[in-house]
Structures are given as structure tokens and as C-alpha cells.
Amino acid sequence: MVSQPQHVRSMGVRDMTLFTVSALLLLDTLAASASIGVPSLFWWVFLGIIFMVPYALITAELGTAYPEQGGIYAWVRDSFGTRWGSRITWLYWFNAVIWNASICILFSGVFSQMFFPDLSFTIQLAIAISLNWLVTLLTCVSLSVGKWVPNTGAILKLIVFVAVIGGGIAFVLNGEVELANEFSWSALTPEWGSSTQYLSTIVYGMLGFELMSSASEEMENPTRDIPRAIFWSGLIVFSMYFLGTFAILVAIPAGEINLVEGLVDTLRMLFGNSTLGVATATLLGTFALVTFFTNATTWSLGCNRAVAEAAIDGEMPNIFGKEHAAYGTPVGAAIMMGIGATLLLLIYAAVVGSNEDLFWSLFAASGVLFLIPYVGAIAAFYYMRIHDGERERPFKVRGGNSMALFLSIVCIAILLMTIFLFMYVPGSGFDWPVVIGSFASIVLGELLIRFAEYENKQALAE
């Protein structure tokens, strides 16, 4: 087991709101959801009501009733034991490893499209690996400094989203330009087809309210500020996603949206070929590049803290629990994440043909691992309601235990459906690299847990 230094309480409600906006508001998710077509607007509203709102309420209750460092790990550990907490946290952390790799390749692809269109895939891969290690470095500094990365990212994301939305509205008001997709009640009707695989990205884009709770001991007042941060960040995120998806569909036919380059294509379509238009699109595209970097940093900050708590409890190998002596930052977990993302980039690059294929393969594999911990967290919410009902809850979901059970069942059902859609492509069958990669990741986690047991026995023997 690893000793834990004192943490500095440096995050207020503004920091927590921007941190959460940075975690949830993803420009890559925007392009993927728009690939569904006009029905994606229906899905944003429908899933926002039946999933995003209940999940936000559940997270607010857990975060204020159990404001412990480690967040999702602590909730599952306290409900079902350290072993299940460790399994959940491993998947939560390893998802970030894979997702960071996908974000880094997304960065290099957009960077190439904007500035060096003829850049080879090999050089794009080298850029992705370099960015990954810059993220690793920043997650090792104090959160009083590191928090400005997600804060900056959130602000830049909002600028890009507002610009895209404003461009979409201007596009609609320009009667001389034909809209790229048909917007009608019939067009909004969902259809089950190959593009439905991207429906999973909408649910994916609604997750992350719990991430700030991984740093509960670094918050100024978690029981007061968590519900406020969740409310404001949720309102901002939903509005930006819905309106941003609309703006992309106004400019680009759904079938032509590229998952890696779709945002840049949209900016160029919306702002035109004039000198001012090109300059605006380039500036916003540059902002988007920065947000890809801040996305990876934000999730690393949270996930590394969660897995470090598992290691401190002796449930993951000691290397994951190594923390900076002065800052209390999870240095060991950060370095392991950097190594893991680098290896994944090299392995996946050897078997795929383009940056778009690489991005989706990594994104889908991370999605499966990412969603499983939320099943555990929501189950922990209901379990604690029943078995720890007398505990003070500064924020509590209304409706009693019956409502808590209903919301838990609905949220878990949607999560399981989303996991399935990440692995299964309607009309094509199972995406076996994603299925095999997800299974292998789970097995790797079990091996690491067993290795932690071995380390503990060795320590006791000495």
C-alpha cells in the first residue's frame, strides 16, 4: 500500500463547472452524432430527458453524500467491496488510455488537414504520440495549476460551438443557399441502419458529471458546489450539443461527414472562401485543436486520481499509487497512461488503413470500457439508498426509493444498449476488433489485480 500526501483544496464551483464542461463537451462526439443524420436531433432530446437528467441527479447525490477522493472508485468500493471497486476503476482508467490515443490521432488528423494536407500517416502518428506525452506531463503538476488546462479548454470549446451554431443560423437565414439535409417531422423519425452505430456517441457525450468527484479532496466545498456545477455544466453541454449538431447538418450531408475532419469541413462550409471566412475557420479550427488536447488532459486528471486511490488501497499495482511528494498528483498512473496510449497507437496503426479508421476503432473500444463503470456507479447509488439510507444527503433525488430504483433501471438499460451498439454495427454485424480488444482489456485488469495481491503478500512477508 502507498502513503498519500495532503491534497490542496483549490477548485471552486466555477472551476468545477468548466472542468465538467471540458470533460463532457467533445467536438469529436459532435461530428459522430451528426453522422446519424437529422434523427440525431430527436435522439439528443429523447436521451437527454430519459438518461442525461436522471444520471446527473444520481451523480449529484453520490458526489455530495460521499465526497471522497477517487469518486467512482470510492462509491463502488464502499458499496460492493474493494475488489469490484478496483475492477470498475481499471476499466474507467484504461478507457482513458484508449480514448487519449484516439484523441491524439484526431488532433494529428485535423492538424494535417488544416495546415499540411500531404502529411504522411507516419508523421501524423508521431505527432499523436508527442501530444500524448505532453498530456502526461501536465497531469503530474499541481491541480491548482493543472485546472487551468480544462478551464481553458472549456472556454475555447464554447467559442467554437457558439461560432458553429451562429454560422448554422446564418446559413439557414441565407435563403440563396440550399440546406445540406432535409429538416422535417418525417426526417426526424429515427431509423435502424448502419449510422445507428453512432447513436452510442450521444450517450457517450452525456457522461462525465462524476469526473470532478475524483478530486473531491481538492474541492473547496464539494457538498455545496457539486450540484451547482452539474446543473450549469449540464445545461451548457446539452444546448451546445443539440444546436451544434443542427449547425453541422445544415452545412454537410449526413453521409459525407468525416469523423476526423468533419468539424473543419463544417467550419469551411459555414464561413465561406472569402479571406475573412478562411481566417475565421482557421482560427476556430486551431481552437478546436487545443480542445482535443485539453479533453485528454481533463480525463487524465480525473481517471488517474481514481486508479491511484485503488492502488493506495492495495487493489492495483503499487506503481499506479505513486504520487508526487509535494503536489499529491498521481505520477505513477500518469506515466502508465502515457506508456499505454503510446503502445496502443503503435499497435492499432499497424492494422488500420486511415486516421478515420484508427480513430473509430480506438473510440469504440474505449467506449465499451468507459460505459461499464457507470453500470457499477448507478448500481452503487441504489444500493447505498437501501443499505445506507440514514446517511445525510445534502442533495437527494426526489421520489423516494421507488423513484431511485426506476431511474437506476432506466439508466442501466440505456448503458447496456449503448455498450452493445459500440460492439455491433447494424447491418454489418459485430465489430470484432472492438469486441476482442474490450475482452482483452478486462482480462488484463484481472491480471493486474492478481499482481497487486502478490505485491501485498510480498510486503507482508518482509
XYZ file of C-alpha atoms in Angstrom:
462
model
C 0.000 0.000 0.000
C 1.131 3.537 -0.772
C 1.057 6.522 1.584
C -0.980 9.519 0.488
C 0.131 13.170 0.766
C -2.159 16.034 1.782
C -4.239 17.455 -1.067
C -4.719 21.180 -1.683
C -8.328 22.411 -1.893
C -8.189 24.702 -4.914
C -11.344 24.028 -7.002
C -14.386 26.277 -6.631
C -17.755 25.986 -8.365
C -16.517 27.896 -11.432
C -13.538 25.556 -11.808
C -15.769 22.514 -11.311
C -18.281 23.731 -13.901
C -15.597 24.434 -16.502
C -13.852 21.139 -15.643
C -17.098 19.249 -16.269
C -17.878 21.169 -19.477
C -14.380 20.314 -20.675
C -14.984 16.633 -19.838
C -18.416 16.313 -21.473
C -18.348 18.744 -24.388
C -16.430 16.882 -27.084
C -16.058 18.127 -30.648
C -15.363 14.575 -31.861
C -18.683 13.455 -30.368
C -20.413 16.277 -32.233
C -19.230 15.022 -35.629
C -20.060 11.391 -34.807
C -23.587 12.215 -33.617
C -24.239 14.352 -36.701
C -23.328 11.294 -38.813
C -26.653 9.766 -37.722
C -28.395 12.492 -39.723
C -31.361 14.665 -38.819
C -32.802 11.985 -36.445
C -29.847 12.735 -34.156
C -31.739 15.873 -33.044
C -34.575 13.651 -31.826
C -32.120 11.382 -30.030
C -30.433 14.276 -28.227
C -33.758 15.436 -26.802
C -35.101 11.953 -26.041
C -31.927 10.650 -24.385
C -31.407 13.966 -22.641
C -34.742 13.534 -20.868
C -34.639 9.824 -20.064
C -30.891 9.442 -19.424
C -28.855 12.636 -19.030
C -31.110 14.255 -16.426
C -31.507 11.107 -14.245
C -27.796 10.350 -14.455
C -26.936 13.949 -13.471
C -29.260 13.743 -10.453
C -27.780 10.413 -9.381
C -24.248 11.793 -9.657
C -25.160 14.889 -7.635
C -26.469 12.701 -4.813
C -23.451 10.399 -4.802
C -20.969 13.254 -5.047
C -22.439 15.163 -2.102
C -23.274 12.186 0.139
C -19.877 10.502 -0.451
C -17.359 13.269 -1.267
C -14.296 11.022 -1.236
C -11.125 11.266 -3.292
C -11.381 8.714 -6.092
C -15.034 9.392 -6.963
C -16.476 6.460 -8.864
C -13.940 4.052 -7.339
C -14.871 5.082 -3.801
C -18.616 4.765 -4.488
C -18.373 1.241 -5.906
C -15.796 0.201 -3.291
C -17.976 1.347 -0.408
C -20.995 -0.464 -1.885
C -19.625 -3.743 -3.214
C -16.108 -4.021 -1.809
C -12.607 -3.079 -2.889
C -12.343 -5.840 -5.494
C -15.314 -4.592 -7.505
C -14.189 -1.031 -6.967
C -10.844 -1.944 -8.481
C -12.399 -3.690 -11.483
C -14.581 -0.687 -12.194
C -11.700 1.720 -11.755
C -9.408 -0.283 -14.023
C -11.940 -0.082 -16.841
C -12.526 3.608 -16.132
C -8.789 4.285 -16.273
C -7.922 2.030 -19.211
C -10.772 3.548 -21.221
C -8.983 6.882 -20.789
C -5.767 5.309 -22.076
C -7.511 4.165 -25.266
C -9.564 7.343 -25.602
C -6.496 9.550 -25.205
C -4.907 7.632 -28.051
C -7.983 8.294 -30.233
C -7.998 11.986 -29.311
C -4.315 12.319 -30.149
C -4.834 10.775 -33.593
C -7.835 13.067 -34.075
C -5.590 16.039 -33.259
C -2.943 14.982 -35.760
C -5.561 14.343 -38.473
C -7.191 17.746 -38.117
C -3.780 19.441 -37.815
C -2.744 17.816 -41.092
C -5.978 18.770 -42.850
C -5.688 22.401 -41.751
C -2.007 23.103 -42.287
C -0.240 20.217 -44.064
C -2.712 18.252 -46.242
C 0.011 15.970 -47.618
C 1.361 14.953 -44.221
C 2.007 11.208 -44.160
C 0.200 8.912 -41.755
C 3.539 8.080 -40.116
C 4.215 11.715 -39.249
C 0.626 12.117 -38.019
C 1.249 9.149 -35.734
C 4.446 10.757 -34.414
C 2.523 13.971 -33.651
C -0.131 11.936 -31.808
C 2.480 10.205 -29.649
C 4.200 13.507 -28.814
C 0.902 15.075 -27.780
C 0.164 12.066 -25.574
C 3.346 12.667 -23.586
C 2.634 16.366 -23.226
C -0.702 15.379 -21.649
C 1.169 13.020 -19.317
C 3.473 15.815 -18.205
C 0.619 18.198 -17.414
C -1.275 15.639 -15.332
C 1.721 15.444 -12.996
C 1.646 19.109 -11.931
C -0.440 20.511 -9.073
C -4.174 20.765 -9.740
C -4.022 24.427 -8.745
C -2.043 24.812 -11.993
C -3.414 21.855 -13.952
C -7.028 23.015 -13.542
C -6.359 25.841 -15.992
C -5.988 23.326 -18.817
C -9.635 22.114 -18.632
C -10.775 25.655 -17.797
C -9.121 26.987 -20.945
C -10.424 24.061 -22.961
C -13.993 24.658 -21.804
C -13.856 28.326 -22.803
C -12.382 27.559 -26.227
C -14.943 24.806 -26.815
C -17.753 27.222 -26.060
C -16.280 29.737 -28.504
C -16.086 27.077 -31.247
C -19.564 25.735 -30.532
C -21.122 29.207 -30.451
C -19.371 30.088 -33.709
C -20.567 26.879 -35.378
C -24.111 27.456 -34.105
C -24.038 31.086 -35.234
C -22.741 30.030 -38.641
C -25.508 27.438 -38.912
C -28.186 30.033 -38.113
C -26.708 32.412 -40.696
C -26.660 29.541 -43.195
C -30.374 28.964 -42.614
C -31.229 32.657 -42.893
C -29.408 32.896 -46.211
C -32.253 31.939 -48.489
C -29.942 31.622 -51.501
C -28.164 28.575 -50.056
C -29.802 25.154 -50.055
C -29.634 23.230 -46.782
C -27.494 20.087 -46.897
C -30.168 17.901 -45.247
C -33.955 17.892 -45.177
C -35.412 19.157 -41.897
C -38.976 17.922 -41.446
C -41.004 15.866 -38.996
C -40.547 12.788 -41.164
C -36.789 13.368 -41.377
C -36.597 13.478 -37.579
C -38.068 9.965 -37.333
C -35.348 7.520 -36.188
C -34.364 4.649 -38.464
C -32.407 1.496 -37.669
C -29.462 1.413 -40.043
C -25.682 1.467 -40.243
C -25.472 5.050 -38.953
C -27.209 3.907 -35.749
C -23.816 2.718 -34.500
C -23.065 6.383 -33.836
C -26.107 6.630 -31.551
C -23.797 5.314 -28.861
C -21.753 8.505 -29.130
C -24.733 10.574 -27.956
C -24.944 8.640 -24.686
C -21.143 8.765 -24.512
C -21.300 12.554 -24.820
C -23.627 12.788 -21.820
C -21.257 11.059 -19.401
C -18.669 12.709 -17.198
C -20.521 14.554 -14.425
C -18.815 12.293 -11.883
C -15.274 13.013 -13.082
C -14.769 16.052 -10.852
C -15.627 13.894 -7.817
C -12.355 12.009 -8.386
C -10.736 15.113 -6.886
C -13.229 15.678 -4.041
C -10.454 16.364 -1.545
C -9.171 19.107 -3.846
C -12.535 20.940 -3.926
C -13.240 23.935 -1.707
C -16.766 22.777 -0.746
C -17.931 19.636 -2.598
C -21.276 19.200 -0.818
C -22.331 22.715 -1.767
C -20.724 23.098 -5.186
C -21.199 19.704 -6.910
C -24.972 20.109 -7.582
C -24.435 23.651 -8.828
C -21.613 22.611 -11.140
C -23.661 19.700 -12.505
C -26.688 21.921 -13.192
C -24.796 24.627 -15.058
C -22.478 22.287 -16.939
C -25.397 20.032 -17.934
C -27.388 22.966 -19.291
C -24.413 24.274 -21.247
C -23.407 20.879 -22.627
C -26.867 19.842 -23.813
C -27.531 23.199 -25.502
C -24.188 23.181 -27.288
C -24.532 19.587 -28.494
C -28.072 19.975 -29.802
C -27.507 23.279 -31.583
C -24.035 22.264 -32.782
C -25.378 19.070 -34.360
C -28.026 21.135 -36.122
C -25.370 23.511 -37.480
C -23.280 20.669 -38.945
C -26.334 19.079 -40.589
C -27.254 22.418 -42.126
C -23.904 22.587 -43.918
C -22.900 18.989 -44.740
C -24.956 15.987 -45.945
C -25.006 13.350 -43.196
C -23.455 10.712 -45.441
C -20.432 12.910 -46.170
C -19.455 13.743 -42.572
C -15.941 12.544 -41.808
C -15.430 11.614 -38.148
C -11.945 13.119 -38.055
C -12.240 16.009 -40.475
C -15.964 16.788 -40.181
C -15.523 19.818 -37.927
C -13.043 21.546 -40.235
C -15.261 20.793 -43.238
C -18.178 22.351 -41.390
C -16.241 25.491 -40.484
C -15.168 25.982 -44.094
C -18.695 25.460 -45.378
C -20.235 27.832 -42.843
C -17.745 30.695 -43.168
C -17.051 30.516 -46.900
C -13.989 31.069 -49.070
C -13.508 34.795 -48.521
C -10.316 35.970 -46.835
C -12.222 36.692 -43.616
C -14.106 33.403 -43.824
C -10.940 31.337 -44.287
C -9.214 33.207 -41.460
C -12.194 32.641 -39.143
C -12.389 28.937 -39.991
C -8.641 28.555 -39.422
C -8.750 30.344 -36.060
C -11.701 28.262 -34.848
C -10.044 25.108 -36.132
C -6.956 25.997 -34.125
C -9.135 26.457 -31.049
C -10.598 23.012 -31.737
C -7.107 21.529 -31.853
C -6.367 22.971 -28.424
C -9.604 21.491 -27.061
C -8.615 18.000 -28.228
C -5.517 18.389 -26.079
C -7.494 19.727 -23.103
C -10.013 16.858 -23.449
C -7.265 14.305 -22.995
C -5.779 16.239 -20.081
C -9.129 16.643 -18.301
C -9.944 12.937 -18.364
C -6.401 12.041 -17.398
C -6.600 14.315 -14.361
C -9.735 12.531 -13.132
C -9.079 8.917 -14.126
C -5.520 8.879 -12.820
C -6.757 10.019 -9.422
C -9.366 7.263 -9.362
C -6.925 4.444 -10.148
C -4.371 5.920 -7.724
C -6.886 5.533 -4.898
C -7.322 1.860 -5.821
C -3.550 1.391 -5.676
C -3.340 3.198 -2.334
C -5.920 0.709 -1.032
C -3.679 -2.117 -2.264
C -6.069 -3.232 -5.014
C -3.956 -2.178 -8.010
C -0.181 -2.453 -8.504
C 1.851 -0.018 -6.403
C 3.143 1.876 -9.437
C -0.352 3.301 -10.011
C -0.432 4.745 -6.495
C 2.880 6.620 -6.678
C 2.135 10.302 -6.055
C 4.198 13.467 -6.226
C 5.589 14.172 -2.773
C 4.674 17.873 -2.844
C 1.616 18.085 -5.124
C -0.136 14.790 -4.358
C -0.641 14.233 -8.093
C -0.828 10.634 -9.440
C 2.560 10.497 -11.179
C 2.683 6.708 -11.449
C -0.761 6.404 -13.043
C 0.040 9.279 -15.414
C 3.232 7.646 -16.672
C 1.497 4.297 -17.088
C -1.235 6.033 -19.082
C 1.351 7.657 -21.331
C 3.059 4.314 -21.989
C -0.253 2.535 -22.610
C -1.553 5.129 -25.078
C 1.744 5.071 -26.986
C 1.673 1.272 -27.330
C -1.952 1.342 -28.475
C -1.231 3.959 -31.128
C 1.598 1.842 -32.493
C -0.386 -1.420 -32.432
C -3.606 -0.058 -33.948
C -1.700 1.948 -36.573
C -0.221 -1.304 -37.840
C -3.635 -2.808 -38.635
C -5.785 0.079 -39.903
C -5.682 1.979 -43.164
C -6.526 5.592 -42.292
C -6.759 8.063 -39.444
C -10.571 7.819 -39.525
C -10.446 4.020 -39.159
C -7.903 4.369 -36.358
C -9.990 6.997 -34.579
C -13.224 4.984 -34.643
C -11.564 1.684 -33.672
C -9.943 3.296 -30.641
C -13.020 5.365 -29.801
C -15.387 2.357 -29.901
C -13.065 0.149 -27.849
C -12.713 2.874 -25.223
C -16.486 3.381 -25.251
C -17.209 -0.199 -24.171
C -14.795 0.029 -21.247
C -15.983 3.531 -20.374
C -19.634 2.585 -20.008
C -19.250 -0.496 -17.798
C -18.130 1.525 -14.718
C -21.282 3.629 -14.949
C -23.384 0.496 -14.557
C -21.493 -0.109 -11.321
C -21.830 3.505 -10.154
C -25.593 3.596 -10.712
C -25.990 0.220 -9.005
C -23.995 1.673 -6.097
C -26.391 4.626 -5.948
C -29.401 2.377 -5.399
C -27.510 0.008 -3.090
C -26.466 2.868 -0.821
C -30.007 4.226 -0.800
C -31.212 0.902 0.616
C -28.287 -0.006 2.890
C -27.114 3.446 3.985
C -30.390 5.333 3.863
C -29.823 7.118 7.174
C -26.762 8.939 5.892
C -27.137 12.686 5.431
C -27.573 13.588 1.781
C -27.035 17.316 1.100
C -28.614 16.675 -2.309
C -31.163 13.882 -2.707
C -33.107 12.654 -5.732
C -36.806 13.167 -5.021
C -39.419 10.395 -5.104
C -38.075 8.011 -2.501
C -36.515 4.611 -3.085
C -39.107 3.666 -5.717
C -38.011 6.568 -7.918
C -34.362 5.723 -7.219
C -34.971 2.153 -8.427
C -36.842 3.313 -11.526
C -34.132 5.782 -12.546
C -31.422 3.195 -11.893
C -33.121 0.591 -14.118
C -33.664 3.066 -16.961
C -30.086 4.354 -16.860
C -28.536 0.881 -16.677
C -30.726 -0.352 -19.570
C -29.579 2.554 -21.756
C -25.955 1.955 -20.829
C -26.203 -1.734 -21.771
C -27.815 -0.835 -25.101
C -25.022 1.633 -25.775
C -22.325 -0.930 -24.968
C -23.955 -3.277 -27.483
C -24.005 -0.588 -30.192
C -20.304 0.072 -29.738
C -19.623 -3.602 -30.482
C -22.335 -4.286 -33.062
C -22.857 -2.385 -36.324
C -26.487 -2.679 -37.545
C -26.462 -4.249 -40.990
C -22.841 -5.421 -40.693
C -22.581 -7.470 -37.513
C -20.113 -7.418 -34.662
C -17.009 -5.241 -34.871
C -14.671 -7.999 -33.763
C -11.547 -5.877 -33.147
C -13.614 -3.840 -30.689
C -15.107 -6.962 -29.050
C -11.752 -8.724 -28.746
C -9.967 -5.581 -27.589
C -12.587 -4.957 -24.896
C -12.419 -8.546 -23.631
C -8.604 -8.475 -23.595
C -8.691 -5.230 -21.583
C -10.922 -6.824 -18.943
C -8.596 -9.842 -18.688
C -5.580 -7.543 -18.352
C -7.290 -5.796 -15.441
C -7.845 -9.114 -13.653
C -4.161 -9.971 -14.079
C -3.112 -6.620 -12.611
C -5.413 -7.118 -9.616
C -3.796 -10.510 -9.010
C -0.366 -8.893 -9.293
C -1.403 -6.340 -6.649
C -2.312 -9.267 -4.367
C 1.157 -10.693 -4.937
C 2.750 -7.332 -4.061
C 0.733 -7.162 -0.843
C 1.807 -10.685 0.187
C 5.437 -9.836 -0.539
C 5.177 -6.679 1.558
C 3.704 -8.618 4.495
C 6.394 -11.253 4.220
C 9.151 -8.637 4.552
